[in-house]
Short mmCIF file of C-alpha atoms in Angstrom, two decimals:
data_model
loop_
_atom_site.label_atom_id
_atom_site.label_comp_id
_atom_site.label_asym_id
_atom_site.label_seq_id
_atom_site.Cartn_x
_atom_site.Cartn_y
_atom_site.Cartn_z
CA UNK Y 11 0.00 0.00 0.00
CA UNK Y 12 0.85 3.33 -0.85
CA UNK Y 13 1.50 6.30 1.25
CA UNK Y 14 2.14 9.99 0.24
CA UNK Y 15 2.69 12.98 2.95
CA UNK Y 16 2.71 16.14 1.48
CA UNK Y 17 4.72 19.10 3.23
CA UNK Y 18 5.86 22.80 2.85
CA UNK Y 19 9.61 22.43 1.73
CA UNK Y 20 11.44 23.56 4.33
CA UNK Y 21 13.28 26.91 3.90
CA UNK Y 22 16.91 25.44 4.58
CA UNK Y 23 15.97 23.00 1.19
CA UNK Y 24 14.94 25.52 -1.49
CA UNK Y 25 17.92 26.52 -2.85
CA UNK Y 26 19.01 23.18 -3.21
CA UNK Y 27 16.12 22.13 -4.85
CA UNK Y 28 16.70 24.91 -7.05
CA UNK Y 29 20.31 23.79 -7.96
CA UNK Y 30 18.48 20.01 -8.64
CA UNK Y 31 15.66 21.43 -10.91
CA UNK Y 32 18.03 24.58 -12.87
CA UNK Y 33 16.25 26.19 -15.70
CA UNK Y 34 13.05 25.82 -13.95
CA UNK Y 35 10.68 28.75 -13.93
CA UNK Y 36 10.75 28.84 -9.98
CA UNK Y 37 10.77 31.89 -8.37
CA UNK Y 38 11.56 29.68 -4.75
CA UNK Y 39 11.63 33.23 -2.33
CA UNK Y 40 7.53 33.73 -3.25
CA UNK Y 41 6.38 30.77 -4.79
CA UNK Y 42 4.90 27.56 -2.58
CA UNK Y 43 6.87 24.56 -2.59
CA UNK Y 44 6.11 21.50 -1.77
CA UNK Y 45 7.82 17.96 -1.19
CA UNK Y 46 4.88 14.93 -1.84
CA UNK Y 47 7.14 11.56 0.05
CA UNK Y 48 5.65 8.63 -1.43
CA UNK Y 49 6.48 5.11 0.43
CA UNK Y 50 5.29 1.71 0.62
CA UNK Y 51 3.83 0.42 4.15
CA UNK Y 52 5.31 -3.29 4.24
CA UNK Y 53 5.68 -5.92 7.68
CA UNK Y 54 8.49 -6.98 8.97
CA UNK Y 55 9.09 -10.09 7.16
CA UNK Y 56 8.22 -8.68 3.65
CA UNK Y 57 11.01 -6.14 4.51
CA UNK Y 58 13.92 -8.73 5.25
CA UNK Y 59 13.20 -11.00 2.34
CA UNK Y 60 13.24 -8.06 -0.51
CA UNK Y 61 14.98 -8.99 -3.28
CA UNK Y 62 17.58 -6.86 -5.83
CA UNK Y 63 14.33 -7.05 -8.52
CA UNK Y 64 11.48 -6.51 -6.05
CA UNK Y 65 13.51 -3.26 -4.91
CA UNK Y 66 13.73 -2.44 -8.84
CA UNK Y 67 9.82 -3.14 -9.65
CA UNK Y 68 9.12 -0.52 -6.73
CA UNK Y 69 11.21 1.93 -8.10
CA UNK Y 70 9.49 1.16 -11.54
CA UNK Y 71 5.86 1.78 -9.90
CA UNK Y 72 7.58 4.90 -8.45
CA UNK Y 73 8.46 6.70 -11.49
CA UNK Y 74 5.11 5.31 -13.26
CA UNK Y 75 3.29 7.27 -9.96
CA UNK Y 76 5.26 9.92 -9.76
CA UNK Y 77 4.91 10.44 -14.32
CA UNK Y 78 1.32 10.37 -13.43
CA UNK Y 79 0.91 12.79 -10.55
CA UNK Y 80 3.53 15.37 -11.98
CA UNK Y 81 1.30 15.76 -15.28
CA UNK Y 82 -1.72 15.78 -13.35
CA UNK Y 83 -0.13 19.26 -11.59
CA UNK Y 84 1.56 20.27 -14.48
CA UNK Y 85 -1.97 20.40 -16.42
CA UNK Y 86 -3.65 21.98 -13.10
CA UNK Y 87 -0.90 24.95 -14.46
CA UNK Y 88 1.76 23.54 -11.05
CA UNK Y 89 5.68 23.17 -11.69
CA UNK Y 90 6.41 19.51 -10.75
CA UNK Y 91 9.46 17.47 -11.50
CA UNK Y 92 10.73 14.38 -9.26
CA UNK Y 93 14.49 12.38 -9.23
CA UNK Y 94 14.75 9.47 -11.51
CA UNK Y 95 15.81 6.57 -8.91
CA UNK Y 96 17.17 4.97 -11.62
CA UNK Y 97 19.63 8.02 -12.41
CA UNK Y 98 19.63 10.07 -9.60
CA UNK Y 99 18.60 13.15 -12.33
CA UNK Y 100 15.42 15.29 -12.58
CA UNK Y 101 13.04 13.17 -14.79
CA UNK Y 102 11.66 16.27 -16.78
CA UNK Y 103 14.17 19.07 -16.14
CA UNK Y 104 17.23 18.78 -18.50
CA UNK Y 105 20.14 18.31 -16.26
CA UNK Y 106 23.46 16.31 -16.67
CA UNK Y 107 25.74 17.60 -13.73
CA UNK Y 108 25.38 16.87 -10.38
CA UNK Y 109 22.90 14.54 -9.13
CA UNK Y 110 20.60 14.13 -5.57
CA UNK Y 111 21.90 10.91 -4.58
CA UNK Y 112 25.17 12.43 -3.25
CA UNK Y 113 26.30 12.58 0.02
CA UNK Y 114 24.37 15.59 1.41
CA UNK Y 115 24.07 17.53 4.40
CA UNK Y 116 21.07 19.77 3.29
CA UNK Y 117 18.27 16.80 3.01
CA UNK Y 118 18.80 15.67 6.41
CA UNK Y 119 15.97 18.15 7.18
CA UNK Y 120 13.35 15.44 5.42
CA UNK Y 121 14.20 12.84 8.54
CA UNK Y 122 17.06 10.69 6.29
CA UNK Y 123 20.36 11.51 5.55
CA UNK Y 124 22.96 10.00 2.91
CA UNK Y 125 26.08 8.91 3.75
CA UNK Y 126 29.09 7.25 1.65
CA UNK Y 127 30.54 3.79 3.73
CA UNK Y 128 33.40 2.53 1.13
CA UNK Y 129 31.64 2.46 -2.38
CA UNK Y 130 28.28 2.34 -1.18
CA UNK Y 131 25.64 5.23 -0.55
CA UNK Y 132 23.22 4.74 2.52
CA UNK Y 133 19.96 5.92 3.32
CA UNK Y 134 20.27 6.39 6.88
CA UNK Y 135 17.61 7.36 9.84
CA UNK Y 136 18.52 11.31 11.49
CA UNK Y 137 19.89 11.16 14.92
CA UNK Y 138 20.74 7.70 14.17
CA UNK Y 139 23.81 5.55 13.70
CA UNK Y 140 21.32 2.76 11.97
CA UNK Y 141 21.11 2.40 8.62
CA UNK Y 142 17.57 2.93 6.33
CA UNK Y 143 16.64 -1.04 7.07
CA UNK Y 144 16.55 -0.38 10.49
CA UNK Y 145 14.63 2.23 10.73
CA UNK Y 146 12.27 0.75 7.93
CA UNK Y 147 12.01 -2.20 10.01
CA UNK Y 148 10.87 0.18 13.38
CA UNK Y 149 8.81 2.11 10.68
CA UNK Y 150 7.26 -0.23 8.86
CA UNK Y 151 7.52 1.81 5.48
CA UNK Y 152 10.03 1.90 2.58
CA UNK Y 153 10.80 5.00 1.15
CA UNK Y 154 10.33 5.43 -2.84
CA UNK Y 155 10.85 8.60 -3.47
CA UNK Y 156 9.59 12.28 -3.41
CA UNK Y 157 8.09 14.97 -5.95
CA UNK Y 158 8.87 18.54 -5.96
CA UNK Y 159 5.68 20.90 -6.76
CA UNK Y 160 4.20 24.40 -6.89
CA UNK Y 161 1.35 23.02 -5.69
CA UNK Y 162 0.45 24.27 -2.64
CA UNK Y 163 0.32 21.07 0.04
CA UNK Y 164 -3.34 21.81 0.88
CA UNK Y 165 -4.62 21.92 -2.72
CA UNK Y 166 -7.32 19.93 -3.84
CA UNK Y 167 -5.70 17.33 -5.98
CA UNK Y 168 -2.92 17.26 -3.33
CA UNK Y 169 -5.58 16.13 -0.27
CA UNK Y 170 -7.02 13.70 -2.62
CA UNK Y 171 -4.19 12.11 -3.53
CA UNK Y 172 -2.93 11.90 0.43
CA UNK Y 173 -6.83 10.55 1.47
CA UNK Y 174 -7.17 8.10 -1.59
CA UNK Y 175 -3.94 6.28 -0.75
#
């Protein structure tokens, strides 16, 4: 099952999510912001046995969401873009530097931060030593991924979305 949370971007967040999304039309000192987090509730079990390909066929239905609910905003006249899991780069906003999936200080304000251990990137819980499992396993929810929007978080289509799901 599904679960999105929409909520205000945080002011310590908008200029990076200016420098993701560059060329954009956002004007991020007067304009609403918003960051829709859309995860998965799962058990305990279900969690421990995920597989390479499961993990990959979630990330699929994320972009296929995410495709969706961006062009419903964008035709409602709302900026939206999300991050490509697959890439790390904005799926609709041309962009071929930098990408989110970096180590990064400025997103520990959404309740995860990323870390580099060796070669690998981790998803880790704030004010936490554990890594993303762990706190998936205490939270019972997997994180997919998150859109960026215009869209005010108490729009219409926005508290629809959060009370069908």
């Amino acid at each position: 099952m599904l679960e999105c949370v929409a909520q205000e971007c945080p002011v310590l967040l908008r200029k990076s999510i200016e420098e993701l999304f560059p060329g954009t039309v956002l004007d991020l000192t007067s304009s609403d912001l918003t960051i829709i987090t859309i995860s998965q509730k799962a058990n305990r079990k279900s969690l421990k046995w995920r597989t390479d390909s499961e993990m990959e066929k979630l990330a699929k239905y994320f972009v296929l969401g995410a495709v969706d609910i961006c062009l419903k905003l964008k035709m409602d006249g709302f900026w939206a873009d999300f991050i490509n899991p697959f890439s790390g780069q904005p799926y609709f906003t041309p962009r071929k530097d930098n990408n989110l999936y970096k180590t990064d200080e400025r997103f520990r304000c959404l309740g995860f931060k990323i870390e580099q251990k060796k070669n690998c990137r981790v998803i880790a819980c704030e004010n936490s030593l554990r890594t993303f499992v762990d706190c998936i396993s205490i939270s019972l929810s997997l994180i997919l991924g998150s859109l960026y929007t215009t869209a005010p978080p108490n729009t219409k289509f926005l508290k629809e979305l959060i009370i069908n799901d």
